[in-house]
Amino acid sequence: MRTRTGVRVLLAVTIGALSTVVAGVGTASAHVTVNPKEATQGGYAKLAFRVPNEKDNASTTKLEVVIPTDKTPIASVSTRPVPGWTVTVEKTKLATPLKMHDSEVTEVVSKITWTAAEGSAVAPGTFQEFEVSAGPLPEVDQIVFKALQTYSDGDVVRWIDEGAEADKPAPILKLTKAAAAAPTPVNVAAQTPADDDDSGLGLTFGIAGLIAGVAALVVALLAYRRRPAA
């Protein structure tokens, strides 16, 4: 009896441990991300912040995304309307203005907040995407967008950590250098002085015609002189 009881207890503990591990894996994988995950330095990109709902008994009612301005300010950031959500944009003045299209940008977007209207929250088992257009993207290796996810039960999840082993990883956009423009191929045929050949050929025919004309004139003069006097 004691042996069977011990086996049951051990089995229950093992199942519980496995359940915890599985639940932990599911939670860790369902974090806020930015898509696409890569973009080009100096270019423009449409970025979508994907927000999955991780709770079974609460909905996501608000998302806050911080646009860093200290080392990676973005001159132009605009939002795309999301049905059932209102958006608030905060701006920050720059200590050093940015150059954009022959003008200076003195303030940039530093934070975007999306808030759900009643009945529009991200329900359990679903996700929502919040899109922005941003550019020109700075010449750095990556941009870290710290995000805060608020639930209907008042819980706030802070997706702000960095690193491969981060518990609550922040959305990170990798930036790559723009590809160098390929050199324009040299068209040797186009550079061949074909027109010069044509000009030389024309000159040759011209001289030949002139010589023929002179010869005809000489023959005519000789013929005229040989005519008997009247």
mmCIF file with all atom_site columns, N, CA and C in Angstrom, residues 55-123:
data_model
loop_
_atom_site.group_PDB
_atom_site.id
_atom_site.type_symbol
_atom_site.label_atom_id
_atom_site.label_alt_id
_atom_site.label_comp_id
_atom_site.label_asym_id
_atom_site.label_entity_id
_atom_site.label_seq_id
_atom_site.pdbx_PDB_ins_code
_atom_site.Cartn_x
_atom_site.Cartn_y
_atom_site.Cartn_z
_atom_site.occupancy
_atom_site.B_iso_or_equiv
_atom_site.pdbx_formal_charge
_atom_site.auth_seq_id
_atom_site.auth_comp_id
_atom_site.auth_asym_id
_atom_site.auth_atom_id
_atom_site.pdbx_PDB_model_num
ATOM 1   N N  . LYS A 1 55  ? -3.563  35.938 -21.260 1.00 0.00 ? 55  LYS A N  1
ATOM 2   C CA . LYS A 1 55  ? -4.392  35.537 -20.119 1.00 0.00 ? 55  LYS A CA 1
ATOM 3   C C  . LYS A 1 55  ? -5.693  34.874 -20.582 1.00 0.00 ? 55  LYS A C  1
ATOM 4   N N  . ASP A 1 56  ? -6.179  33.981 -19.733 1.00 0.00 ? 56  ASP A N  1
ATOM 5   C CA . ASP A 1 56  ? -7.427  33.287 -20.029 1.00 0.00 ? 56  ASP A CA 1
ATOM 6   C C  . ASP A 1 56  ? -8.654  34.015 -19.474 1.00 0.00 ? 56  ASP A C  1
ATOM 7   N N  . ASN A 1 57  ? -8.409  34.923 -18.515 1.00 0.00 ? 57  ASN A N  1
ATOM 8   C CA . ASN A 1 57  ? -9.544  35.568 -17.844 1.00 0.00 ? 57  ASN A CA 1
ATOM 9   C C  . ASN A 1 57  ? -9.488  37.095 -17.904 1.00 0.00 ? 57  ASN A C  1
ATOM 10  N N  . ALA A 1 58  ? -8.684  37.646 -18.826 1.00 0.00 ? 58  ALA A N  1
ATOM 11  C CA . ALA A 1 58  ? -8.585  39.106 -18.952 1.00 0.00 ? 58  ALA A CA 1
ATOM 12  C C  . ALA A 1 58  ? -8.204  39.453 -20.384 1.00 0.00 ? 58  ALA A C  1
ATOM 13  N N  . SER A 1 59  ? -8.582  40.661 -20.807 1.00 0.00 ? 59  SER A N  1
ATOM 14  C CA . SER A 1 59  ? -8.284  41.120 -22.173 1.00 0.00 ? 59  SER A CA 1
ATOM 15  C C  . SER A 1 59  ? -7.265  42.254 -22.143 1.00 0.00 ? 59  SER A C  1
ATOM 16  N N  . THR A 1 60  ? -6.562  42.436 -23.256 1.00 0.00 ? 60  THR A N  1
ATOM 17  C CA . THR A 1 60  ? -5.602  43.542 -23.368 1.00 0.00 ? 60  THR A CA 1
ATOM 18  C C  . THR A 1 60  ? -6.354  44.805 -23.775 1.00 0.00 ? 60  THR A C  1
ATOM 19  N N  . THR A 1 61  ? -6.223  45.832 -22.961 1.00 0.00 ? 61  THR A N  1
ATOM 20  C CA . THR A 1 61  ? -6.967  47.071 -23.195 1.00 0.00 ? 61  THR A CA 1
ATOM 21  C C  . THR A 1 61  ? -6.085  48.242 -23.614 1.00 0.00 ? 61  THR A C  1
ATOM 22  N N  . LYS A 1 62  ? -4.764  48.111 -23.455 1.00 0.00 ? 62  LYS A N  1
ATOM 23  C CA . LYS A 1 62  ? -3.887  49.235 -23.811 1.00 0.00 ? 62  LYS A CA 1
ATOM 24  C C  . LYS A 1 62  ? -2.492  48.735 -24.151 1.00 0.00 ? 62  LYS A C  1
ATOM 25  N N  . LEU A 1 63  ? -1.875  49.408 -25.139 1.00 0.00 ? 63  LEU A N  1
ATOM 26  C CA . LEU A 1 63  ? -0.487  49.137 -25.493 1.00 0.00 ? 63  LEU A CA 1
ATOM 27  C C  . LEU A 1 63  ? 0.260   50.457 -25.577 1.00 0.00 ? 63  LEU A C  1
ATOM 28  N N  . GLU A 1 64  ? 1.404   50.508 -24.891 1.00 0.00 ? 64  GLU A N  1
ATOM 29  C CA . GLU A 1 64  ? 2.278   51.679 -24.937 1.00 0.00 ? 64  GLU A CA 1
ATOM 30  C C  . GLU A 1 64  ? 3.619   51.259 -25.523 1.00 0.00 ? 64  GLU A C  1
ATOM 31  N N  . VAL A 1 65  ? 4.071   51.981 -26.540 1.00 0.00 ? 65  VAL A N  1
ATOM 32  C CA . VAL A 1 65  ? 5.357   51.685 -27.183 1.00 0.00 ? 65  VAL A CA 1
ATOM 33  C C  . VAL A 1 65  ? 6.230   52.938 -27.119 1.00 0.00 ? 65  VAL A C  1
ATOM 34  N N  . VAL A 1 66  ? 7.427   52.768 -26.579 1.00 0.00 ? 66  VAL A N  1
ATOM 35  C CA . VAL A 1 66  ? 8.376   53.875 -26.462 1.00 0.00 ? 66  VAL A CA 1
ATOM 36  C C  . VAL A 1 66  ? 9.283   53.884 -27.687 1.00 0.00 ? 66  VAL A C  1
ATOM 37  N N  . ILE A 1 67  ? 9.357   55.029 -28.365 1.00 0.00 ? 67  ILE A N  1
ATOM 38  C CA . ILE A 1 67  ? 10.266  55.219 -29.497 1.00 0.00 ? 67  ILE A CA 1
ATOM 39  C C  . ILE A 1 67  ? 11.509  55.926 -28.966 1.00 0.00 ? 67  ILE A C  1
ATOM 40  N N  . PRO A 1 68  ? 12.645  55.241 -28.878 1.00 0.00 ? 68  PRO A N  1
ATOM 41  C CA . PRO A 1 68  ? 13.833  55.863 -28.267 1.00 0.00 ? 68  PRO A CA 1
ATOM 42  C C  . PRO A 1 68  ? 14.299  57.086 -29.037 1.00 0.00 ? 68  PRO A C  1
ATOM 43  N N  . THR A 1 69  ? 14.693  58.118 -28.313 1.00 0.00 ? 69  THR A N  1
ATOM 44  C CA . THR A 1 69  ? 15.114  59.374 -28.940 1.00 0.00 ? 69  THR A CA 1
ATOM 45  C C  . THR A 1 69  ? 16.539  59.783 -28.575 1.00 0.00 ? 69  THR A C  1
ATOM 46  N N  . ASP A 1 70  ? 17.175  59.060 -27.654 1.00 0.00 ? 70  ASP A N  1
ATOM 47  C CA . ASP A 1 70  ? 18.508  59.476 -27.225 1.00 0.00 ? 70  ASP A CA 1
ATOM 48  C C  . ASP A 1 70  ? 19.560  59.197 -28.288 1.00 0.00 ? 70  ASP A C  1
ATOM 49  N N  . LYS A 1 71  ? 19.627  57.957 -28.751 1.00 0.00 ? 71  LYS A N  1
ATOM 50  C CA . LYS A 1 71  ? 20.629  57.580 -29.751 1.00 0.00 ? 71  LYS A CA 1
ATOM 51  C C  . LYS A 1 71  ? 20.007  57.202 -31.101 1.00 0.00 ? 71  LYS A C  1
ATOM 52  N N  . THR A 1 72  ? 18.737  56.898 -31.084 1.00 0.00 ? 72  THR A N  1
ATOM 53  C CA . THR A 1 72  ? 18.097  56.421 -32.320 1.00 0.00 ? 72  THR A CA 1
ATOM 54  C C  . THR A 1 72  ? 16.796  57.162 -32.616 1.00 0.00 ? 72  THR A C  1
ATOM 55  N N  . PRO A 1 73  ? 16.815  58.480 -32.679 1.00 0.00 ? 73  PRO A N  1
ATOM 56  C CA . PRO A 1 73  ? 15.567  59.197 -33.011 1.00 0.00 ? 73  PRO A CA 1
ATOM 57  C C  . PRO A 1 73  ? 15.157  58.936 -34.452 1.00 0.00 ? 73  PRO A C  1
ATOM 58  N N  . ILE A 1 74  ? 13.851  58.939 -34.690 1.00 0.00 ? 74  ILE A N  1
ATOM 59  C CA . ILE A 1 74  ? 13.310  58.726 -36.042 1.00 0.00 ? 74  ILE A CA 1
ATOM 60  C C  . ILE A 1 74  ? 12.550  59.990 -36.427 1.00 0.00 ? 74  ILE A C  1
ATOM 61  N N  . ALA A 1 75  ? 12.935  60.582 -37.534 1.00 0.00 ? 75  ALA A N  1
ATOM 62  C CA . ALA A 1 75  ? 12.395  61.886 -37.920 1.00 0.00 ? 75  ALA A CA 1
ATOM 63  C C  . ALA A 1 75  ? 10.899  61.846 -38.184 1.00 0.00 ? 75  ALA A C  1
ATOM 64  N N  . SER A 1 76  ? 10.415  60.783 -38.827 1.00 0.00 ? 76  SER A N  1
ATOM 65  C CA . SER A 1 76  ? 9.004   60.714 -39.203 1.00 0.00 ? 76  SER A CA 1
ATOM 66  C C  . SER A 1 76  ? 8.385   59.407 -38.707 1.00 0.00 ? 76  SER A C  1
ATOM 67  N N  . VAL A 1 77  ? 7.349   59.530 -37.891 1.00 0.00 ? 77  VAL A N  1
ATOM 68  C CA . VAL A 1 77  ? 6.603   58.361 -37.391 1.00 0.00 ? 77  VAL A CA 1
ATOM 69  C C  . VAL A 1 77  ? 5.118   58.684 -37.483 1.00 0.00 ? 77  VAL A C  1
ATOM 70  N N  . SER A 1 78  ? 4.374   57.856 -38.204 1.00 0.00 ? 78  SER A N  1
ATOM 71  C CA . SER A 1 78  ? 2.934   58.046 -38.310 1.00 0.00 ? 78  SER A CA 1
ATOM 72  C C  . SER A 1 78  ? 2.228   56.735 -38.004 1.00 0.00 ? 78  SER A C  1
ATOM 73  N N  . THR A 1 79  ? 1.015   56.828 -37.498 1.00 0.00 ? 79  THR A N  1
ATOM 74  C CA . THR A 1 79  ? 0.268   55.647 -37.075 1.00 0.00 ? 79  THR A CA 1
ATOM 75  C C  . THR A 1 79  ? -0.848  55.317 -38.056 1.00 0.00 ? 79  THR A C  1
ATOM 76  N N  . ARG A 1 80  ? -1.222  54.048 -38.072 1.00 0.00 ? 80  ARG A N  1
ATOM 77  C CA . ARG A 1 80  ? -2.346  53.601 -38.898 1.00 0.00 ? 80  ARG A CA 1
ATOM 78  C C  . ARG A 1 80  ? -3.548  53.364 -37.995 1.00 0.00 ? 80  ARG A C  1
ATOM 79  N N  . PRO A 1 81  ? -4.724  53.892 -38.349 1.00 0.00 ? 81  PRO A N  1
ATOM 80  C CA . PRO A 1 81  ? -5.893  53.714 -37.481 1.00 0.00 ? 81  PRO A CA 1
ATOM 81  C C  . PRO A 1 81  ? -6.226  52.240 -37.264 1.00 0.00 ? 81  PRO A C  1
ATOM 82  N N  . VAL A 1 82  ? -6.616  51.923 -36.026 1.00 0.00 ? 82  VAL A N  1
ATOM 83  C CA . VAL A 1 82  ? -7.061  50.577 -35.667 1.00 0.00 ? 82  VAL A CA 1
ATOM 84  C C  . VAL A 1 82  ? -8.520  50.688 -35.227 1.00 0.00 ? 82  VAL A C  1
ATOM 85  N N  . PRO A 1 83  ? -9.426  50.039 -35.917 1.00 0.00 ? 83  PRO A N  1
ATOM 86  C CA . PRO A 1 83  ? -10.845 50.144 -35.553 1.00 0.00 ? 83  PRO A CA 1
ATOM 87  C C  . PRO A 1 83  ? -11.075 49.781 -34.085 1.00 0.00 ? 83  PRO A C  1
ATOM 88  N N  . GLY A 1 84  ? -11.799 50.656 -33.386 1.00 0.00 ? 84  GLY A N  1
ATOM 89  C CA . GLY A 1 84  ? -12.115 50.406 -31.980 1.00 0.00 ? 84  GLY A CA 1
ATOM 90  C C  . GLY A 1 84  ? -11.041 50.836 -31.005 1.00 0.00 ? 84  GLY A C  1
ATOM 91  N N  . TRP A 1 85  ? -9.975  51.452 -31.512 1.00 0.00 ? 85  TRP A N  1
ATOM 92  C CA . TRP A 1 85  ? -8.880  51.895 -30.651 1.00 0.00 ? 85  TRP A CA 1
ATOM 93  C C  . TRP A 1 85  ? -8.576  53.363 -30.920 1.00 0.00 ? 85  TRP A C  1
ATOM 94  N N  . THR A 1 86  ? -8.243  54.086 -29.866 1.00 0.00 ? 86  THR A N  1
ATOM 95  C CA . THR A 1 86  ? -7.786  55.463 -30.009 1.00 0.00 ? 86  THR A CA 1
ATOM 96  C C  . THR A 1 86  ? -6.275  55.489 -29.816 1.00 0.00 ? 86  THR A C  1
ATOM 97  N N  . VAL A 1 87  ? -5.625  56.438 -30.465 1.00 0.00 ? 87  VAL A N  1
ATOM 98  C CA . VAL A 1 87  ? -4.165  56.518 -30.382 1.00 0.00 ? 87  VAL A CA 1
ATOM 99  C C  . VAL A 1 87  ? -3.746  57.895 -29.895 1.00 0.00 ? 87  VAL A C  1
ATOM 100 N N  . THR A 1 88  ? -2.750  57.916 -29.023 1.00 0.00 ? 88  THR A N  1
ATOM 101 C CA . THR A 1 88  ? -2.186  59.154 -28.503 1.00 0.00 ? 88  THR A CA 1
ATOM 102 C C  . THR A 1 88  ? -0.688  59.158 -28.786 1.00 0.00 ? 88  THR A C  1
ATOM 103 N N  . VAL A 1 89  ? -0.207  60.256 -29.357 1.00 0.00 ? 89  VAL A N  1
ATOM 104 C CA . VAL A 1 89  ? 1.201   60.362 -29.725 1.00 0.00 ? 89  VAL A CA 1
ATOM 105 C C  . VAL A 1 89  ? 1.873   61.442 -28.890 1.00 0.00 ? 89  VAL A C  1
ATOM 106 N N  . GLU A 1 90  ? 2.983   61.084 -28.253 1.00 0.00 ? 90  GLU A N  1
ATOM 107 C CA . GLU A 1 90  ? 3.767   62.048 -27.477 1.00 0.00 ? 90  GLU A CA 1
ATOM 108 C C  . GLU A 1 90  ? 5.055   62.360 -28.228 1.00 0.00 ? 90  GLU A C  1
ATOM 109 N N  . LYS A 1 91  ? 5.491   63.636 -28.154 1.00 0.00 ? 91  LYS A N  1
ATOM 110 C CA . LYS A 1 91  ? 6.707   64.063 -28.843 1.00 0.00 ? 91  LYS A CA 1
ATOM 111 C C  . LYS A 1 91  ? 7.723   64.643 -27.864 1.00 0.00 ? 91  LYS A C  1
ATOM 112 N N  . THR A 1 92  ? 8.981   64.588 -28.283 1.00 0.00 ? 92  THR A N  1
ATOM 113 C CA . THR A 1 92  ? 10.085  65.092 -27.467 1.00 0.00 ? 92  THR A CA 1
ATOM 114 C C  . THR A 1 92  ? 10.974  65.982 -28.322 1.00 0.00 ? 92  THR A C  1
ATOM 115 N N  . LYS A 1 93  ? 11.414  67.114 -27.743 1.00 0.00 ? 93  LYS A N  1
ATOM 116 C CA . LYS A 1 93  ? 12.325  68.007 -28.459 1.00 0.00 ? 93  LYS A CA 1
ATOM 117 C C  . LYS A 1 93  ? 13.733  67.413 -28.446 1.00 0.00 ? 93  LYS A C  1
ATOM 118 N N  . LEU A 1 94  ? 14.422  67.561 -29.550 1.00 0.00 ? 94  LEU A N  1
ATOM 119 C CA . LEU A 1 94  ? 15.771  67.015 -29.681 1.00 0.00 ? 94  LEU A CA 1
ATOM 120 C C  . LEU A 1 94  ? 16.819  68.064 -29.319 1.00 0.00 ? 94  LEU A C  1
ATOM 121 N N  . ALA A 1 95  ? 17.875  67.611 -28.654 1.00 0.00 ? 95  ALA A N  1
ATOM 122 C CA . ALA A 1 95  ? 18.981  68.515 -28.358 1.00 0.00 ? 95  ALA A CA 1
ATOM 123 C C  . ALA A 1 95  ? 19.724  68.869 -29.642 1.00 0.00 ? 95  ALA A C  1
ATOM 124 N N  . THR A 1 96  ? 19.826  67.908 -30.537 1.00 0.00 ? 96  THR A N  1
ATOM 125 C CA . THR A 1 96  ? 20.463  68.121 -31.837 1.00 0.00 ? 96  THR A CA 1
ATOM 126 C C  . THR A 1 96  ? 19.449  67.813 -32.933 1.00 0.00 ? 96  THR A C  1
ATOM 127 N N  . PRO A 1 97  ? 19.020  68.796 -33.698 1.00 0.00 ? 97  PRO A N  1
ATOM 128 C CA . PRO A 1 97  ? 18.014  68.561 -34.747 1.00 0.00 ? 97  PRO A CA 1
ATOM 129 C C  . PRO A 1 97  ? 18.485  67.551 -35.789 1.00 0.00 ? 97  PRO A C  1
ATOM 130 N N  . LEU A 1 98  ? 17.531  66.894 -36.419 1.00 0.00 ? 98  LEU A N  1
ATOM 131 C CA . LEU A 1 98  ? 17.814  65.949 -37.493 1.00 0.00 ? 98  LEU A CA 1
ATOM 132 C C  . LEU A 1 98  ? 17.638  66.632 -38.834 1.00 0.00 ? 98  LEU A C  1
ATOM 133 N N  . LYS A 1 99  ? 18.453  66.237 -39.804 1.00 0.00 ? 99  LYS A N  1
ATOM 134 C CA . LYS A 1 99  ? 18.334  66.751 -41.161 1.00 0.00 ? 99  LYS A CA 1
ATOM 135 C C  . LYS A 1 99  ? 17.387  65.840 -41.943 1.00 0.00 ? 99  LYS A C  1
ATOM 136 N N  . MET A 1 100 ? 16.410  66.433 -42.631 1.00 0.00 ? 100 MET A N  1
ATOM 137 C CA . MET A 1 100 ? 15.466  65.647 -43.410 1.00 0.00 ? 100 MET A CA 1
ATOM 138 C C  . MET A 1 100 ? 14.940  66.492 -44.565 1.00 0.00 ? 100 MET A C  1
ATOM 139 N N  . HIS A 1 101 ? 15.250  66.068 -45.782 1.00 0.00 ? 101 HIS A N  1
ATOM 140 C CA . HIS A 1 101 ? 14.784  66.760 -46.982 1.00 0.00 ? 101 HIS A CA 1
ATOM 141 C C  . HIS A 1 101 ? 15.119  68.254 -46.942 1.00 0.00 ? 101 HIS A C  1
ATOM 142 N N  . ASP A 1 102 ? 16.377  68.564 -46.677 1.00 0.00 ? 102 ASP A N  1
ATOM 143 C CA . ASP A 1 102 ? 16.870  69.947 -46.662 1.00 0.00 ? 102 ASP A CA 1
ATOM 144 C C  . ASP A 1 102 ? 16.217  70.808 -45.589 1.00 0.00 ? 102 ASP A C  1
ATOM 145 N N  . SER A 1 103 ? 15.681  70.170 -44.554 1.00 0.00 ? 103 SER A N  1
ATOM 146 C CA . SER A 1 103 ? 15.100  70.920 -43.443 1.00 0.00 ? 103 SER A CA 1
ATOM 147 C C  . SER A 1 103 ? 15.501  70.263 -42.132 1.00 0.00 ? 103 SER A C  1
ATOM 148 N N  . GLU A 1 104 ? 15.254  70.973 -41.032 1.00 0.00 ? 104 GLU A N  1
ATOM 149 C CA . GLU A 1 104 ? 15.618  70.461 -39.714 1.00 0.00 ? 104 GLU A CA 1
ATOM 150 C C  . GLU A 1 104 ? 14.385  69.984 -38.956 1.00 0.00 ? 104 GLU A C  1
ATOM 151 N N  . VAL A 1 105 ? 14.513  68.829 -38.311 1.00 0.00 ? 105 VAL A N  1
ATOM 152 C CA . VAL A 1 105 ? 13.447  68.290 -37.465 1.00 0.00 ? 105 VAL A CA 1
ATOM 153 C C  . VAL A 1 105 ? 13.879  68.484 -36.014 1.00 0.00 ? 105 VAL A C  1
ATOM 154 N N  . THR A 1 106 ? 13.110  69.270 -35.275 1.00 0.00 ? 106 THR A N  1
ATOM 155 C CA . THR A 1 106 ? 13.500  69.612 -33.909 1.00 0.00 ? 106 THR A CA 1
ATOM 156 C C  . THR A 1 106 ? 12.795  68.771 -32.847 1.00 0.00 ? 106 THR A C  1
ATOM 157 N N  . GLU A 1 107 ? 11.699  68.094 -33.204 1.00 0.00 ? 107 GLU A N  1
ATOM 158 C CA . GLU A 1 107 ? 11.019  67.220 -32.266 1.00 0.00 ? 107 GLU A CA 1
ATOM 159 C C  . GLU A 1 107 ? 10.526  65.970 -32.979 1.00 0.00 ? 107 GLU A C  1
ATOM 160 N N  . VAL A 1 108 ? 10.523  64.857 -32.236 1.00 0.00 ? 108 VAL A N  1
ATOM 161 C CA . VAL A 1 108 ? 10.162  63.568 -32.828 1.00 0.00 ? 108 VAL A CA 1
ATOM 162 C C  . VAL A 1 108 ? 9.214   62.821 -31.892 1.00 0.00 ? 108 VAL A C  1
ATOM 163 N N  . VAL A 1 109 ? 8.562   61.817 -32.436 1.00 0.00 ? 109 VAL A N  1
ATOM 164 C CA . VAL A 1 109 ? 7.661   60.984 -31.645 1.00 0.00 ? 109 VAL A CA 1
ATOM 165 C C  . VAL A 1 109 ? 8.479   60.149 -30.665 1.00 0.00 ? 109 VAL A C  1
ATOM 166 N N  . SER A 1 110 ? 8.088   60.169 -29.402 1.00 0.00 ? 110 SER A N  1
ATOM 167 C CA . SER A 1 110 ? 8.813   59.427 -28.369 1.00 0.00 ? 110 SER A CA 1
ATOM 168 C C  . SER A 1 110 ? 7.972   58.321 -27.718 1.00 0.00 ? 110 SER A C  1
ATOM 169 N N  . LYS A 1 111 ? 6.644   58.385 -27.899 1.00 0.00 ? 111 LYS A N  1
ATOM 170 C CA . LYS A 1 111 ? 5.791   57.360 -27.295 1.00 0.00 ? 111 LYS A CA 1
ATOM 171 C C  . LYS A 1 111 ? 4.446   57.329 -28.005 1.00 0.00 ? 111 LYS A C  1
ATOM 172 N N  . ILE A 1 112 ? 3.945   56.119 -28.212 1.00 0.00 ? 112 ILE A N  1
ATOM 173 C CA . ILE A 1 112 ? 2.624   55.936 -28.827 1.00 0.00 ? 112 ILE A CA 1
ATOM 174 C C  . ILE A 1 112 ? 1.791   55.055 -27.911 1.00 0.00 ? 112 ILE A C  1
ATOM 175 N N  . THR A 1 113 ? 0.550   55.469 -27.658 1.00 0.00 ? 113 THR A N  1
ATOM 176 C CA . THR A 1 113 ? -0.341  54.708 -26.779 1.00 0.00 ? 113 THR A CA 1
ATOM 177 C C  . THR A 1 113 ? -1.638  54.401 -27.507 1.00 0.00 ? 113 THR A C  1
ATOM 178 N N  . TRP A 1 114 ? -1.966  53.116 -27.590 1.00 0.00 ? 114 TRP A N  1
ATOM 179 C CA . TRP A 1 114 ? -3.235  52.682 -28.159 1.00 0.00 ? 114 TRP A CA 1
ATOM 180 C C  . TRP A 1 114 ? -4.149  52.228 -27.024 1.00 0.00 ? 114 TRP A C  1
ATOM 181 N N  . THR A 1 115 ? -5.388  52.718 -26.996 1.00 0.00 ? 115 THR A N  1
ATOM 182 C CA . THR A 1 115 ? -6.339  52.369 -25.937 1.00 0.00 ? 115 THR A CA 1
ATOM 183 C C  . THR A 1 115 ? -7.627  51.852 -26.565 1.00 0.00 ? 115 THR A C  1
ATOM 184 N N  . ALA A 1 116 ? -8.081  50.712 -26.081 1.00 0.00 ? 116 ALA A N  1
ATOM 185 C CA . ALA A 1 116 ? -9.265  50.070 -26.667 1.00 0.00 ? 116 ALA A CA 1
ATOM 186 C C  . ALA A 1 116 ? -10.556 50.701 -26.152 1.00 0.00 ? 116 ALA A C  1
ATOM 187 N N  . ALA A 1 117 ? -11.515 50.865 -27.070 1.00 0.00 ? 117 ALA A N  1
ATOM 188 C CA . ALA A 1 117 ? -12.853 51.263 -26.657 1.00 0.00 ? 117 ALA A CA 1
ATOM 189 C C  . ALA A 1 117 ? -13.576 50.027 -26.129 1.00 0.00 ? 117 ALA A C  1
ATOM 190 N N  . GLU A 1 118 ? -14.714 50.236 -25.508 1.00 0.00 ? 118 GLU A N  1
ATOM 191 C CA . GLU A 1 118 ? -15.462 49.113 -24.938 1.00 0.00 ? 118 GLU A CA 1
ATOM 192 C C  . GLU A 1 118 ? -15.830 48.116 -26.045 1.00 0.00 ? 118 GLU A C  1
ATOM 193 N N  . GLY A 1 119 ? -15.511 46.860 -25.798 1.00 0.00 ? 119 GLY A N  1
ATOM 194 C CA . GLY A 1 119 ? -15.822 45.817 -26.756 1.00 0.00 ? 119 GLY A CA 1
ATOM 195 C C  . GLY A 1 119 ? -14.766 45.591 -27.815 1.00 0.00 ? 119 GLY A C  1
ATOM 196 N N  . SER A 1 120 ? -13.657 46.345 -27.771 1.00 0.00 ? 120 SER A N  1
ATOM 197 C CA . SER A 1 120 ? -12.614 46.218 -28.794 1.00 0.00 ? 120 SER A CA 1
ATOM 198 C C  . SER A 1 120 ? -11.295 45.682 -28.255 1.00 0.00 ? 120 SER A C  1
ATOM 199 N N  . ALA A 1 121 ? -11.255 45.321 -26.984 1.00 0.00 ? 121 ALA A N  1
ATOM 200 C CA . ALA A 1 121 ? -10.017 44.834 -26.387 1.00 0.00 ? 121 ALA A CA 1
ATOM 201 C C  . ALA A 1 121 ? -9.587  43.515 -27.025 1.00 0.00 ? 121 ALA A C  1
ATOM 202 N N  . VAL A 1 122 ? -8.311  43.177 -26.862 1.00 0.00 ? 122 VAL A N  1
ATOM 203 C CA . VAL A 1 122 ? -7.783  41.923 -27.384 1.00 0.00 ? 122 VAL A CA 1
ATOM 204 C C  . VAL A 1 122 ? -8.197  40.798 -26.433 1.00 0.00 ? 122 VAL A C  1
ATOM 205 N N  . ALA A 1 123 ? -9.100  39.955 -26.875 1.00 0.00 ? 123 ALA A N  1
ATOM 206 C CA . ALA A 1 123 ? -9.668  38.916 -26.011 1.00 0.00 ? 123 ALA A CA 1
ATOM 207 C C  . ALA A 1 123 ? -8.699  37.749 -25.844 1.00 0.00 ? 123 ALA A C  1
#
